[in-house]
mmCIF file of C-alpha atoms and ligand atoms in Angstrom:
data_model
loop_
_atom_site.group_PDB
_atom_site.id
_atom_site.type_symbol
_atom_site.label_atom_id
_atom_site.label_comp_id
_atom_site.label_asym_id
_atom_site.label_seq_id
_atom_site.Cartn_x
_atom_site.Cartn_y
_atom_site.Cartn_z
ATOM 1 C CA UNK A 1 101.434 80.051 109.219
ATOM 2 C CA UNK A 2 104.362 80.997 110.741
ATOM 3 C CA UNK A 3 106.213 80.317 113.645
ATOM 4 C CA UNK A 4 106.110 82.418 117.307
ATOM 5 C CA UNK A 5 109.880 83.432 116.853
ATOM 6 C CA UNK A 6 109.261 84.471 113.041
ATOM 7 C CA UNK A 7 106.708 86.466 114.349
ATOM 8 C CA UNK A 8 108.722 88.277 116.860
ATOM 9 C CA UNK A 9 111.365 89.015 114.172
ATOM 10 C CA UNK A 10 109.344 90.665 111.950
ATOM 11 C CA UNK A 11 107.910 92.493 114.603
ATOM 12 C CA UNK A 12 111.028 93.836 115.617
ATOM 13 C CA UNK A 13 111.993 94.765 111.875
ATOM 14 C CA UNK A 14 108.912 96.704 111.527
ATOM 15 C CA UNK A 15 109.547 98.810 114.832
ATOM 16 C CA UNK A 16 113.135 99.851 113.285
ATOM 17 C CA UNK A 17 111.711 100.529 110.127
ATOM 18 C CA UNK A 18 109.200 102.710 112.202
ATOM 19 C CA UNK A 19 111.842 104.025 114.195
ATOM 20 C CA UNK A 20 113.319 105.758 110.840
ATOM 21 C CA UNK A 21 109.873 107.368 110.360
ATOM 22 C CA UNK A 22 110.486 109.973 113.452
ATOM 23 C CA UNK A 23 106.213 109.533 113.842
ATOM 24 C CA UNK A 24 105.599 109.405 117.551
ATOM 25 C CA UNK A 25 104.990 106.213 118.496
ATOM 26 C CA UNK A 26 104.914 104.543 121.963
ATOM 27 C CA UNK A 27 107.226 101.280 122.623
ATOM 28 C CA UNK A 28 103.754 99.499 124.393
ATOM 29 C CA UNK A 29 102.701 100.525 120.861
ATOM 30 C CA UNK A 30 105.171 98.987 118.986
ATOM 31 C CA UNK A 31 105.128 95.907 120.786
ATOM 32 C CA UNK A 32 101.298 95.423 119.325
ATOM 33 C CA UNK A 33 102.710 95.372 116.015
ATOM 34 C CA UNK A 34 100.351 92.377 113.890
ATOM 35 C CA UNK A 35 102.162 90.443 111.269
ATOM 36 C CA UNK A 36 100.161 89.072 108.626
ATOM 37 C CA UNK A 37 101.437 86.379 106.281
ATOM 38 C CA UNK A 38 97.839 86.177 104.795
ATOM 39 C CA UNK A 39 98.321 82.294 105.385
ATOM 40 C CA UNK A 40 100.896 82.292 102.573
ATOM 41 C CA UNK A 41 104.228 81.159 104.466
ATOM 42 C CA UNK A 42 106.235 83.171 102.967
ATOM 43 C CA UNK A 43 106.162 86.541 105.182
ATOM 44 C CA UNK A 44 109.169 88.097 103.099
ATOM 45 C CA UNK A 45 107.463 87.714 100.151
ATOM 46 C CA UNK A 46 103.787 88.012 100.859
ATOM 47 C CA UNK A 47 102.207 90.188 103.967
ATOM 48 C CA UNK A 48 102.106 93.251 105.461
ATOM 49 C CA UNK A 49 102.946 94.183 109.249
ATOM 50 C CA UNK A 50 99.980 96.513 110.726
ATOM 51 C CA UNK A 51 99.871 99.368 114.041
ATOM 52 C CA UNK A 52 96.791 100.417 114.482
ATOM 53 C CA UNK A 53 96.798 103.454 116.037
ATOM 54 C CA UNK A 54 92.700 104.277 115.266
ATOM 55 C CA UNK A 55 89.947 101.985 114.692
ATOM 56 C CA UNK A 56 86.838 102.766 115.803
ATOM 57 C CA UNK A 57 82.890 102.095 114.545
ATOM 58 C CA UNK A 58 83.492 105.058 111.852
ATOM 59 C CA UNK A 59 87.298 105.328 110.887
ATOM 60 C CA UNK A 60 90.598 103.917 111.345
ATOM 61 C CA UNK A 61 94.349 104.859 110.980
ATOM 62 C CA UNK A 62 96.972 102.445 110.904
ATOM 63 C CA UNK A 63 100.767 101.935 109.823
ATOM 64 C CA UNK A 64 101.330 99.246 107.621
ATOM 65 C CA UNK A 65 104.974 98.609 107.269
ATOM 66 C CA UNK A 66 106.511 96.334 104.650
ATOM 67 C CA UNK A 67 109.804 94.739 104.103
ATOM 68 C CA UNK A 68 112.104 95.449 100.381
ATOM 69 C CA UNK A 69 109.706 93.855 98.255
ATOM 70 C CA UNK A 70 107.298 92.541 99.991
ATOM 71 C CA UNK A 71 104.099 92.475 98.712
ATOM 72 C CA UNK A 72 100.440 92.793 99.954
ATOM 73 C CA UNK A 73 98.204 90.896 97.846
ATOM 74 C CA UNK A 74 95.540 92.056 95.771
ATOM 75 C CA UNK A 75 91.967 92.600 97.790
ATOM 76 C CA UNK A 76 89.067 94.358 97.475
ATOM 77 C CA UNK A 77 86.839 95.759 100.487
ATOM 78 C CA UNK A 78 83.517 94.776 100.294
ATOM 79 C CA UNK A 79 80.165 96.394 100.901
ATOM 80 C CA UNK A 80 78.187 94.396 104.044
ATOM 81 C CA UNK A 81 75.002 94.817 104.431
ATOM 82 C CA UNK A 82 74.360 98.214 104.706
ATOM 83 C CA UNK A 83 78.102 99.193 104.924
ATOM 84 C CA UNK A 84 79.481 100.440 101.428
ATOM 85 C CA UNK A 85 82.503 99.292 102.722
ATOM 86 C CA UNK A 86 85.723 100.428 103.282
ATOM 87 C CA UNK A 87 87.055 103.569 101.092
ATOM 88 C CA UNK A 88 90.967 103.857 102.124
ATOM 89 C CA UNK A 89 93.703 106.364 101.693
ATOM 90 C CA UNK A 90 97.046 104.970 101.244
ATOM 91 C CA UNK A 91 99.730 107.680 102.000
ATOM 92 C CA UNK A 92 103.369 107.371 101.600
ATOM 93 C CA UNK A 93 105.628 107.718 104.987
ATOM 94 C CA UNK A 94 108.911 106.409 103.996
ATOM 95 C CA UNK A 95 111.009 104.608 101.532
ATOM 96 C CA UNK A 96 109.173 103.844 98.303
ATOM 97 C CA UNK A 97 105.383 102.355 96.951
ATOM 98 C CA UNK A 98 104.221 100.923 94.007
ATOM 99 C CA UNK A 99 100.855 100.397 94.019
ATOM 100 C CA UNK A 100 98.494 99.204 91.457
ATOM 101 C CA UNK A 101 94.632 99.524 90.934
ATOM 102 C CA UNK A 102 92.323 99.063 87.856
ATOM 103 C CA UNK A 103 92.924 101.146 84.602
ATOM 104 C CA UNK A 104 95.125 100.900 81.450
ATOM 105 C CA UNK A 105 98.073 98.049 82.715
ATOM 106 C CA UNK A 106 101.376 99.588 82.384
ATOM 107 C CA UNK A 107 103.658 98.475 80.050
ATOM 108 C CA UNK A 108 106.670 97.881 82.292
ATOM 109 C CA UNK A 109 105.701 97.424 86.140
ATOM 110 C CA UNK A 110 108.520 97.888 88.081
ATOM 111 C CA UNK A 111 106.172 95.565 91.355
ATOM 112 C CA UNK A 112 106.927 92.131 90.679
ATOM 113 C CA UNK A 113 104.152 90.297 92.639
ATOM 114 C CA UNK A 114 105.873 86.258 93.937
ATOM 115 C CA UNK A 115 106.074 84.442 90.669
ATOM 116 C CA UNK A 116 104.218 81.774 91.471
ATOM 117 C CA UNK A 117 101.084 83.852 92.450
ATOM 118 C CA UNK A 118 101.389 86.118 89.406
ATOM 119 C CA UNK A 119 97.804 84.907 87.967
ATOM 120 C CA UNK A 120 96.208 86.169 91.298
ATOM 121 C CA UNK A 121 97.160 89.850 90.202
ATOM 122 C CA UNK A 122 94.895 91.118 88.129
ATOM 123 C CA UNK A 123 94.989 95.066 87.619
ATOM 124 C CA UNK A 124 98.122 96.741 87.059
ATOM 125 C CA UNK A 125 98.086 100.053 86.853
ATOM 126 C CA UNK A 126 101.110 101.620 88.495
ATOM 127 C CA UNK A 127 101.178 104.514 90.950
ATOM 128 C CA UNK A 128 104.704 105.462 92.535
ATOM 129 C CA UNK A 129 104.343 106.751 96.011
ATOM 130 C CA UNK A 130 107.105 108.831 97.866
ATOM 131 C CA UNK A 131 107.149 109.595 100.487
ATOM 132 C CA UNK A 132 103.811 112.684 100.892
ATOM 133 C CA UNK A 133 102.250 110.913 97.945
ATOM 134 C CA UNK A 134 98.729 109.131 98.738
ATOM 135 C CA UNK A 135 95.691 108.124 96.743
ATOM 136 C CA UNK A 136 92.674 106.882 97.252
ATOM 137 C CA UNK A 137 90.685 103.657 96.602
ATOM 138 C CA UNK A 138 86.666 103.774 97.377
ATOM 139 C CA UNK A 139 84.850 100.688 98.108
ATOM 140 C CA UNK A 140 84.879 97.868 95.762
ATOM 141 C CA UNK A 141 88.406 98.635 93.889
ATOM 142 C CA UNK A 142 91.151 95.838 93.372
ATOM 143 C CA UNK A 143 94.264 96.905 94.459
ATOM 144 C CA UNK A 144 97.617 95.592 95.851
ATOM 145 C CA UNK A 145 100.792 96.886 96.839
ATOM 146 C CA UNK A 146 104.443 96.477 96.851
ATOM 147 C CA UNK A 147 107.520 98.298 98.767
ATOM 148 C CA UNK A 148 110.752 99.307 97.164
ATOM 149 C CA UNK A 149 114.077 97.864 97.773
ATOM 150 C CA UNK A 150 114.444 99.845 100.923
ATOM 151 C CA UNK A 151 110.923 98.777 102.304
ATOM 152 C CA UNK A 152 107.937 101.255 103.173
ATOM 153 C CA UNK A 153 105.658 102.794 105.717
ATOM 154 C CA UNK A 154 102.597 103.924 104.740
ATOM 155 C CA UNK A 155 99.365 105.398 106.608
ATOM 156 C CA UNK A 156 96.242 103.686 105.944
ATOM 157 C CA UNK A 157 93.579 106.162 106.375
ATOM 158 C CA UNK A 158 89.722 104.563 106.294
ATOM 159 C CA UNK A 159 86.205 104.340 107.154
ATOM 160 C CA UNK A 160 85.504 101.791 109.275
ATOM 161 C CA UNK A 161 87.332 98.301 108.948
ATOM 162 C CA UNK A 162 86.285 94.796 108.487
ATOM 163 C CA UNK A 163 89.689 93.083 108.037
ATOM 164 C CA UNK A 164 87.848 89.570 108.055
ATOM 165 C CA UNK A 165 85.717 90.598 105.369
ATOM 166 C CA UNK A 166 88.694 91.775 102.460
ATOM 167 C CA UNK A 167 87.792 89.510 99.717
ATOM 168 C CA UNK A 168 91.532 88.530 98.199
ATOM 169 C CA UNK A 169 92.087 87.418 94.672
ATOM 170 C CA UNK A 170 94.145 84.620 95.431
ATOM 171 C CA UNK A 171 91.812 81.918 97.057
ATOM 172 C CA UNK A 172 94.861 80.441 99.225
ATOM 173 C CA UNK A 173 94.980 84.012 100.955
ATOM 174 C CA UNK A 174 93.644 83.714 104.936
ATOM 175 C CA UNK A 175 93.841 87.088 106.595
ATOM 176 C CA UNK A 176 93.949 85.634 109.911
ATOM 177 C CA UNK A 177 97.694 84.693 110.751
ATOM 178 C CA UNK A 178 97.950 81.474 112.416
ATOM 179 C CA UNK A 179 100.978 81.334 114.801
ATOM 180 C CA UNK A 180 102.838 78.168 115.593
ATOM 181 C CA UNK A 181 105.026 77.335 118.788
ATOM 182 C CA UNK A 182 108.731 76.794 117.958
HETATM 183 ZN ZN1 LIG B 1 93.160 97.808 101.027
#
């Protein structure tokens, strides 16, 4: 959980770290900015703040900003149903990514997931995205990321999303933020 004026904080620190990006973006815009903790309490740490600027029954583009080191935890998306579920790009807008996905660990990660939650990360191969750099994950691939010491913005890029339905490796992960009253 976290608390109504934590939440406003971190929405203003993702606006100015959008603000550096130069993208177009409206201020009613980035007053919709969701912050996610993923139920972990520990925002600077763990989450990921979201814009989404697309998201209809077929695609969806967002900006998912994240503070020096933070981390968004390892998920997959999930087929439903008849939905082979979501295949995302992840590209690169600002500051620095390392981002990991199944293959042949590397020896010497430079992401350092929170201590505490290290068993919930499970693949570890790196990929460094700067800023142009993207790749892409289909359906059904483990992967996490974490920002650099400066922080990130990156595009999301998808087919249709199912946020409720991410399946995260660490079983104290809940994707919907719960907001208390100060
Ligand atoms: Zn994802």
């Amino acid at each position: 959980m976290i608390s109504r004026r934590q939440y406003a904080s971190a929405q203003q620190r993702a606006a100015d770290l959008l603000r550096k990006t130069r993208i177009a973006l409206k201020e009613d815009e980035l007053k919709r900015i969701e912050v996610a903790d993923m139920g972990l309490s520990e925002l600077d740490q763990s989450g990921v703040q979201i814009l989404t600027l697309v998201d209809t029954e077929k695609i969806a583009v967002k900006l998912l900003t994240l503070f020096p080191h933070q981390t968004e935890p390892e998920h997959v998306h999930p087929q439903i149903g008849a939905y082979a579920g979501k295949e995302e790009t992840i590209r690169c807008e600002w500051g620095e990514l390392f981002l990991y996905g199944p293959g042949e660990p590397t020896p010497h990660p430079r992401g350092h997931p929170p201590q505490h939650r290290r068993k919930t990360y499970t693949v570890w191969k790196e990929y460094h995205l700067l800023p142009g750099d993207q790749i892409t994950f289909q359906p059904g691939t483990p992967h996490w990321f974490q920002a650099g010491e400066q922080g990130c913005v990156l595009w999301s890029f998808s087919t249709k999303v199912v946020d409720t339905a991410d399946v995260f490796t660490d079983p104290e992960v809940q994707r919907v933020t719960v907001i208390i009253e100060d």
